[in-house]
Coordinates of C-alpha atoms in Angstrom, one line a residue:
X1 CA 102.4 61.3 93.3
X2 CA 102.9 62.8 89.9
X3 CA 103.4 66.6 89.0
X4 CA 100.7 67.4 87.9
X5 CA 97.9 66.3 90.6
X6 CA 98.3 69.7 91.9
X7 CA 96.1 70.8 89.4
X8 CA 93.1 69.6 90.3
X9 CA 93.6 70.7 93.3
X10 CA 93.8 74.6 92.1
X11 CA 90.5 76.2 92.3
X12 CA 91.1 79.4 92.4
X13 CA 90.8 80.6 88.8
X14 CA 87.6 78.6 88.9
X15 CA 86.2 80.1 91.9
X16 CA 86.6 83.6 90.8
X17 CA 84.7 82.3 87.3
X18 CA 82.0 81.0 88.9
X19 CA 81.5 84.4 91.1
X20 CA 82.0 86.3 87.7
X21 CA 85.1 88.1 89.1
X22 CA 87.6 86.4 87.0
X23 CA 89.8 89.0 85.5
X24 CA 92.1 87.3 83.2
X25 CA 92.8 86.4 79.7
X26 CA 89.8 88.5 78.9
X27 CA 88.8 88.7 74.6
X28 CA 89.7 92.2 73.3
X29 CA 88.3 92.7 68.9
X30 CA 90.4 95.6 68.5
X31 CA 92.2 99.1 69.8
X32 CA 91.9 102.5 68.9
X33 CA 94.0 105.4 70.5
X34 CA 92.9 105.3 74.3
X35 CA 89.9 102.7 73.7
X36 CA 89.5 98.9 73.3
X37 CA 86.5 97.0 72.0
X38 CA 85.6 93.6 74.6
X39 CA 84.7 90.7 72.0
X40 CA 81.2 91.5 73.0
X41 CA 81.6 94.5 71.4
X42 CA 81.7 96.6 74.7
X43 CA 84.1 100.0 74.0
X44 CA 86.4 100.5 77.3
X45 CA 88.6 103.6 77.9
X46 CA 91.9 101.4 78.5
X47 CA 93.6 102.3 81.5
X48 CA 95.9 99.4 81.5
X49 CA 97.9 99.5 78.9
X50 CA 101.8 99.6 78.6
X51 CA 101.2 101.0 75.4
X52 CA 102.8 104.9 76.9
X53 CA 103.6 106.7 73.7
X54 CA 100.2 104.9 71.7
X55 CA 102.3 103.8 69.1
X56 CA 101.2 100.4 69.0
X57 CA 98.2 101.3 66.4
X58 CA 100.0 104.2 64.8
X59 CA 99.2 103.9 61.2
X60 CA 102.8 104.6 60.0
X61 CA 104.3 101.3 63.0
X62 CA 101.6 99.4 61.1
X63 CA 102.3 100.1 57.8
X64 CA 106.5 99.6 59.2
X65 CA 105.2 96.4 60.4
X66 CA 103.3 95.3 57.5
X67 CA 106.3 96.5 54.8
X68 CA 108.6 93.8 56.7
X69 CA 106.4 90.7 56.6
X70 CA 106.0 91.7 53.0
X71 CA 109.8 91.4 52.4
X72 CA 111.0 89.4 54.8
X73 CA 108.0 86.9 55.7
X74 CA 106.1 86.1 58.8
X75 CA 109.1 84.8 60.9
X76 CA 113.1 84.6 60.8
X77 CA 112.9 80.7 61.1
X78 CA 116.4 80.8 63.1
X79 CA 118.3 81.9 65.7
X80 CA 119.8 85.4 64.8
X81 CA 123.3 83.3 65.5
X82 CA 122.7 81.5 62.1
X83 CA 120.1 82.0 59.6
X84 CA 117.3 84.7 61.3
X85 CA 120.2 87.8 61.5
X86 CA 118.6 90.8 59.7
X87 CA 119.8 94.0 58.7
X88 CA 116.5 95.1 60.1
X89 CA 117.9 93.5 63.9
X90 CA 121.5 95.5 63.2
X91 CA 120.1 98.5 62.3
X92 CA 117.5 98.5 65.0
X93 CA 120.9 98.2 67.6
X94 CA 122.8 100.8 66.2
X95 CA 120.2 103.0 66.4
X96 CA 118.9 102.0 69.9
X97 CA 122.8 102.1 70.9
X98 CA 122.7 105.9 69.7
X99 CA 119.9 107.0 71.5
X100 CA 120.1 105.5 74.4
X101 CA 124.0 106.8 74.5
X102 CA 125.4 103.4 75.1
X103 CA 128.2 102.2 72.5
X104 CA 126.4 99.2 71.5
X105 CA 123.0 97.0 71.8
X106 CA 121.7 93.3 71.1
X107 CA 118.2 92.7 70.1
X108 CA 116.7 90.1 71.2
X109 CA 113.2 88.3 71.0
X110 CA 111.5 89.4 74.2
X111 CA 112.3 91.8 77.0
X112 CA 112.3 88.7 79.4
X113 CA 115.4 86.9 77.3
X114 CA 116.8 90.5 77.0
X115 CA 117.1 90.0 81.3
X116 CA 117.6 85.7 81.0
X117 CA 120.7 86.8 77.9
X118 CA 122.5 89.5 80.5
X119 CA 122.0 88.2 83.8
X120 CA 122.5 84.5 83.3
X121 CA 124.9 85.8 80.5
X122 CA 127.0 86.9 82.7
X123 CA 126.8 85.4 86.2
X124 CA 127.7 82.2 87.1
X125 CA 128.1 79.7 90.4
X126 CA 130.4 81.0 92.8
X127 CA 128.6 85.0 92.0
X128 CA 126.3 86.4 93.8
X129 CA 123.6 88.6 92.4
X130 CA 121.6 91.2 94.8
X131 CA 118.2 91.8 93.7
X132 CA 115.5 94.1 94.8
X133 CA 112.5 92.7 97.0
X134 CA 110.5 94.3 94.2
X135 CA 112.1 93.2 91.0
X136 CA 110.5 92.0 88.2
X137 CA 109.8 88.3 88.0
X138 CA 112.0 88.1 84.4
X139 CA 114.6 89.7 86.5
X140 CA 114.3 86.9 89.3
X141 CA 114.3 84.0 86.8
X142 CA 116.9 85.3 85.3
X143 CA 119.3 85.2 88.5
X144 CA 118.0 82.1 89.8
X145 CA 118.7 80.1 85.8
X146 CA 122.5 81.9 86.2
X147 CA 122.8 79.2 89.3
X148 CA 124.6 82.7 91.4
X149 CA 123.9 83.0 94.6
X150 CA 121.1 85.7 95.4
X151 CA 120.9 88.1 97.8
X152 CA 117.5 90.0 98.7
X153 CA 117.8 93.8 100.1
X154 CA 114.6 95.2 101.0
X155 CA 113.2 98.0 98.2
X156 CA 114.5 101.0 97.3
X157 CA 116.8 100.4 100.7
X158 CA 120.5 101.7 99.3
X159 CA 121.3 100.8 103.3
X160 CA 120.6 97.3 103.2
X161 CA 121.8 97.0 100.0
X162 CA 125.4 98.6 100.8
X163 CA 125.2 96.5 104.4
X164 CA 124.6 92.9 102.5
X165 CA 127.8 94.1 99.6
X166 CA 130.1 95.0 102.0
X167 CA 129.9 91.6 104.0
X168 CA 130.9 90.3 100.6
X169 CA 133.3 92.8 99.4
X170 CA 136.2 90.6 97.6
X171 CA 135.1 87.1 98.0
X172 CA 133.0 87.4 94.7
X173 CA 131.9 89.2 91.8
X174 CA 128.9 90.5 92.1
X175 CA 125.4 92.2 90.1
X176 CA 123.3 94.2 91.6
X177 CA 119.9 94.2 89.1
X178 CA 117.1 96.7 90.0
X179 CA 114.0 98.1 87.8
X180 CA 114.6 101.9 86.3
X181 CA 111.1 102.1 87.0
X182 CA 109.0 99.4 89.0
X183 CA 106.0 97.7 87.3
X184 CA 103.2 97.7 90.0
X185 CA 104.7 100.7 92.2
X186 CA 105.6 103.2 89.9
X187 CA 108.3 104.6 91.7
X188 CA 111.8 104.9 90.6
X189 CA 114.9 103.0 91.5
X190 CA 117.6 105.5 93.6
X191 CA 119.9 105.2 90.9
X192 CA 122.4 107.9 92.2
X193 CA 123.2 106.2 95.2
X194 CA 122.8 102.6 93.5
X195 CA 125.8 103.6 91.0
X196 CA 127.8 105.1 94.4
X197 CA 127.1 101.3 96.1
X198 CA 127.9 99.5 93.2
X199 CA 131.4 101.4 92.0
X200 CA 132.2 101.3 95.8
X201 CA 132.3 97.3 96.1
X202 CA 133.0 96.6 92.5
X203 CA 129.8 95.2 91.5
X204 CA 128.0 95.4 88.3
X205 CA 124.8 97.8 88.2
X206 CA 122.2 96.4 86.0
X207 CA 118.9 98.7 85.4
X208 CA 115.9 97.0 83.9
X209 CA 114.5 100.2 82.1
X210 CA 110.8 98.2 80.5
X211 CA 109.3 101.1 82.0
X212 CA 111.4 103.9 81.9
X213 CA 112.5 103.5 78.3
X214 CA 111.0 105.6 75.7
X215 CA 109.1 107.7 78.7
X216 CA 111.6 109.7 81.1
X217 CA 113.6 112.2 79.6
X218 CA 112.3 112.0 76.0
X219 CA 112.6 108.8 75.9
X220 CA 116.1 108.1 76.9
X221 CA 115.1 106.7 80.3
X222 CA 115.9 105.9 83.8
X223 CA 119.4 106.3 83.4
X224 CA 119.5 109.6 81.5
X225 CA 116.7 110.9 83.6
X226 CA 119.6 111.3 86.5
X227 CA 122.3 111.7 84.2
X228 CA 123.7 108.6 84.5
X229 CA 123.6 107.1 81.3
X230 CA 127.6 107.0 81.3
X231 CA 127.4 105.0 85.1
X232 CA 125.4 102.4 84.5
X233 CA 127.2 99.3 82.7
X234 CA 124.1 97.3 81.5
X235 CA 120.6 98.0 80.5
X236 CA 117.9 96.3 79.1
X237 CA 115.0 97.4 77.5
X238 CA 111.7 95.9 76.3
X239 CA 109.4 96.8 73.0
X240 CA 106.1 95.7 74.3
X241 CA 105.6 99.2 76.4
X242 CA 106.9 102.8 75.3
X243 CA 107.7 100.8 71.7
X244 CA 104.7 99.4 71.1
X245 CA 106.0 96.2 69.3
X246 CA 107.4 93.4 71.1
X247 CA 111.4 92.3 71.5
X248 CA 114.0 93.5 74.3
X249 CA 117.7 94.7 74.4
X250 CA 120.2 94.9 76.2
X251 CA 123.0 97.9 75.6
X252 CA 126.2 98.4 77.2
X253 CA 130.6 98.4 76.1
X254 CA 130.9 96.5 72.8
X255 CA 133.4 94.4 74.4
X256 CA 130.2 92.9 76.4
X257 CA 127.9 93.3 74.2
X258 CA 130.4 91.0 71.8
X259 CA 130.7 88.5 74.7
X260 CA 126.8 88.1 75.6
X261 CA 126.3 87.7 71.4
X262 CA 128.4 84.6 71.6
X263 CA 127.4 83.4 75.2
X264 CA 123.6 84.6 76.1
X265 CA 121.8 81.2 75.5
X266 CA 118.6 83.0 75.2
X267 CA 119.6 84.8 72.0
X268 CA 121.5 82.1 70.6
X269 CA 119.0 79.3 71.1
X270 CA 115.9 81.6 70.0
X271 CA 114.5 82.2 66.7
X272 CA 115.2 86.0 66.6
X273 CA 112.2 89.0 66.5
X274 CA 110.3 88.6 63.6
X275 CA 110.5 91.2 61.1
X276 CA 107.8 93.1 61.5
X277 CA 108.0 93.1 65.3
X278 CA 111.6 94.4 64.5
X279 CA 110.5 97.3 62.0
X280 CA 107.7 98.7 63.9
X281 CA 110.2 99.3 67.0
X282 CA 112.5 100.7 64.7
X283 CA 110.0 102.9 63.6
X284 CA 108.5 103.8 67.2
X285 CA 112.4 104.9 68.1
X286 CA 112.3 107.2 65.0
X287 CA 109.1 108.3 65.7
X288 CA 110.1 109.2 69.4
X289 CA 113.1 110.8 68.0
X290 CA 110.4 113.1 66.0
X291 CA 107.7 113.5 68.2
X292 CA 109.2 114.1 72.1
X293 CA 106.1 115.7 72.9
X294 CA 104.6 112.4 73.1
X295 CA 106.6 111.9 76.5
X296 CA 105.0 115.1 78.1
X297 CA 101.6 114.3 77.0
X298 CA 101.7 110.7 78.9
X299 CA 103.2 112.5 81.9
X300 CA 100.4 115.1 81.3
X301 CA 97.9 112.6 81.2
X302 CA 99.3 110.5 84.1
X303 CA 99.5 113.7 86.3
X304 CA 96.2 114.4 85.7
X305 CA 94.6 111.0 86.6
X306 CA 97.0 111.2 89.6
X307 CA 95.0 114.3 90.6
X308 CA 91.4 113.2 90.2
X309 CA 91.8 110.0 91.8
X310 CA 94.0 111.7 94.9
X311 CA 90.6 113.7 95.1
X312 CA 88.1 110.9 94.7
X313 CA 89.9 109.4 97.5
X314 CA 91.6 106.8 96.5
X315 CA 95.0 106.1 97.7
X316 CA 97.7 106.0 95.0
X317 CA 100.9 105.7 96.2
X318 CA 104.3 107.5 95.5
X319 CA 104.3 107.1 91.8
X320 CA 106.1 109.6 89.6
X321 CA 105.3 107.4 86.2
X322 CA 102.6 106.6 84.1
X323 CA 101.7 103.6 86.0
X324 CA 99.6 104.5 89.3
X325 CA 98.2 102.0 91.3
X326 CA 94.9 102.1 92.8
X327 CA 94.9 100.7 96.8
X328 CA 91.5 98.9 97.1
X329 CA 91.9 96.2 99.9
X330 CA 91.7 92.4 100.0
X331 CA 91.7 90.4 96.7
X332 CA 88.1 90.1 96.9
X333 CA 87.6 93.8 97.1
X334 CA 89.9 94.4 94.3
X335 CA 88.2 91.8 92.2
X336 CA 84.7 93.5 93.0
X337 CA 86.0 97.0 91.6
X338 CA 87.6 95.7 89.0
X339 CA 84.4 94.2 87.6
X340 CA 82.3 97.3 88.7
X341 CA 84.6 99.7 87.2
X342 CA 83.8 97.3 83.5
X343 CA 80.7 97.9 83.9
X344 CA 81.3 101.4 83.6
X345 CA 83.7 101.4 80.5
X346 CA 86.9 101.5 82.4
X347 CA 89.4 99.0 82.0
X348 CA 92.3 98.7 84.7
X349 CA 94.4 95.5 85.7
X350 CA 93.7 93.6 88.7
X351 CA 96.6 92.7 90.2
X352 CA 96.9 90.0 92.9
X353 CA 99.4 87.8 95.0
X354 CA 102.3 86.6 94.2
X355 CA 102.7 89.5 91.6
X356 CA 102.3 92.5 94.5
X357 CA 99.4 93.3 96.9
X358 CA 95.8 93.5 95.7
X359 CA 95.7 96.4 93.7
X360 CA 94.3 98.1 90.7
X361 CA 97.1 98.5 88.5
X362 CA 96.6 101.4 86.2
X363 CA 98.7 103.3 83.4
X364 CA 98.3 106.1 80.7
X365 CA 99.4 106.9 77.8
X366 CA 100.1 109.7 75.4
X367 CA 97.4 109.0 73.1
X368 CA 94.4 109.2 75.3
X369 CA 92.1 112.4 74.7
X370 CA 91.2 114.4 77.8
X371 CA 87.2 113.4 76.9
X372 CA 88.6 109.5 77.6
X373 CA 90.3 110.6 80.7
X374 CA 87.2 112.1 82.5
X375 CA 85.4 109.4 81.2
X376 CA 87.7 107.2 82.9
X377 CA 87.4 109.4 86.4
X378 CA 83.5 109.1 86.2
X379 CA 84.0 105.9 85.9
X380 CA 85.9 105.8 89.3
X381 CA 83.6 108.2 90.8
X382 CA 80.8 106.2 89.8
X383 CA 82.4 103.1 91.8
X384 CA 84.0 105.1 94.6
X385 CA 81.0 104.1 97.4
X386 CA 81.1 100.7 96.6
X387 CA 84.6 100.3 96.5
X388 CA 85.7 102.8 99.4
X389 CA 82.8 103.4 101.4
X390 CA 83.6 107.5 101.6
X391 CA 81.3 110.3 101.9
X392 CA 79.5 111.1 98.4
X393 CA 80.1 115.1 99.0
X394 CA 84.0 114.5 98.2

């Protein structure tokens, strides 16, 4: 039997087609602040966008973006271990490694090899790295390429966690990675008591901040939001959200920092960020640096939806981010809202197994106007009966 006649067999993505509740890989012809235009020319309020600080289409990250390809080309055309270094990459770390109050930083080409270069950078067979139920799946490839042993402790549970290290204590070095801010929940990672675990059985905290980074405490993220930037010996970040660009870094001590530069396999057998992917995060760090309000606003705005869809009855969860997702049922019932909620100009994510639970995952950002916003809550309220089958007075 070969590999791939499992593929025939999977009719899933088909089935969903066919009952035009297929929400994938759908054509988008452009973005404005808060909007997007469908290919068939369709205007959504986007409410699924990791886009938190709407710098992505910022005219002066474009014009950063288009300056670059003008000097340095479309692409690097190398690893950034021989011929695709840039200034634009070094000065993109020292600056991230100054904001973020960590001594030093590596740039890398996605957020994912950011994860792939520290974890399998750094762990090995004979390690054991303990992972959150709920971490990202970058964050799970990444242990299981290091060839370390993993460990599973249930989410958020700093009891199972310290229970599962302390039957290891000594007989190997360990990582425990979590998420500064998880990607379908929302909620944050107990970092306090994860540093107090962690420097208790000697292992090595590592905090995925894609999420948290460039939104909690004016930008500075997860770790700096408790005021444990100082604690935490790794963390990686990722462009594609708060930064609008795409890329991913990792920043801790310059002694590992050094090491992963010479060891993480997915830096050094990469081509490296393209220019203008570099410059426009560069300039989306300086712009944060500038504007700070923009961090309130998306927690404005996030609050806000929070609220009005609280009220509309919808169950939302414990999230205390920008992301807030949207209970609706089965996967057939999230599919059906999901379409309904198009056809009333809302865009949201539908998210199914294995990723999480069916859901509606939905996030803000700083750039959407309050008229979008109640557009967006109509939209909800339009779809409410259908979806939750509540009374119409609420």
């Amino acid at each position: 039997m070969s590999v791939i006649d499992k593929c025939a067999s999977y009719t899933r993505a088909r089935e969903a087609k066919a009952a035009g509740l297929y929400p994938y890989f759908l054509n988008f012809d452009g973005r404005d602040a808060g909007t997007a235009r469908m290919a068939d020319g369709r205007e959504v309020v986007m409410c699924g966008s990791n886009d938190y600080l709407g710098l992505s289409t910022d005219p002066r990250v474009v014009e950063a973006a288009a300056r670059a390809a003008e000097r340095y080309g479309a692409g690097c055309t190398g690893s950034r271990f021989l011929n695709g270094n840039l200034e634009l990459h070094d000065q993109l770390e020292r600056e991230l490694a100054e904001f973020f109050g960590k001594p030093a930083a590596l740039v890398l080409t996605t957020g994912y090899q950011a994860n792939l270069g520290a974890i399998a950078g750094l762990c090995g067979p004979g390690d054991i790295v303990f992972l959150d139920k709920e971490a990202h799946a970058s964050l799970i490839d990444a242990a299981r390429l290091s060839r370390a042993k993993i460990q599973w402790f249930a989410h958020n549970d700093t009891d199972d966690l310290r229970a599962k290290l302390s039957r290891v204590a000594g007989t190997a070095d360990c990582m425990v990675v979590v998420d500064g801010v998880y990607s379908m929940e929302g909620d944050l990672c107990p970092l306090p008591e994860l540093v107090e675990i962690s420097d208790e059985f000697g292992a090595t905290l590592l905090v995925d901040d894609a999420h948290g980074g460039g939104v909690l405490d004016k930008g500075r993220g997860t770790s700096s939001h408790f005021g444990l930037t100082t604690s935490v010996p790794l963390i990686t970040l990722t462009f594609s959200k708060a930064f609008g660009s795409i890329g991913g870094a990792i920043l801790g001590d310059e002694e590992v920092i050094d090491y992963l530069r010479h060891n993480a396999r997915s830096l050094m057998f990469s081509a490296s960020a393209s220019p203008s992917n570099t410059a426009a995060a560069l300039e989306s760090l300086r712009i944060l640096q500038a504007e700070p309000w923009r961090c309130g606003a998306v927690s404005d705005n996030a609050d806000f939806m929070r609220r009005e869809l609280t009220a509309l009855g919808y169950e939302v969860g414990a999230s205390q981010t920008p992301i807030i997702p949207v209970e609706i049922g089965d996967g057939v019932s999230t599919l059906l809202a999901w379409n309904l909620l198009i056809e009333q100009g809302v865009y949201v994510n539908a998210v199914l197994p294995p990723a999480a639970s069916p859901r509606l995952r939905t996030s803000y950002t700083a750039a959407q106007t309050e008229e979008q916003l109640h557009r967006a809550v109509a939209g909800f309220r339009a779809v409410r009966d259908q979806v939750l089958r509540v009374p119409a007075h609420v």
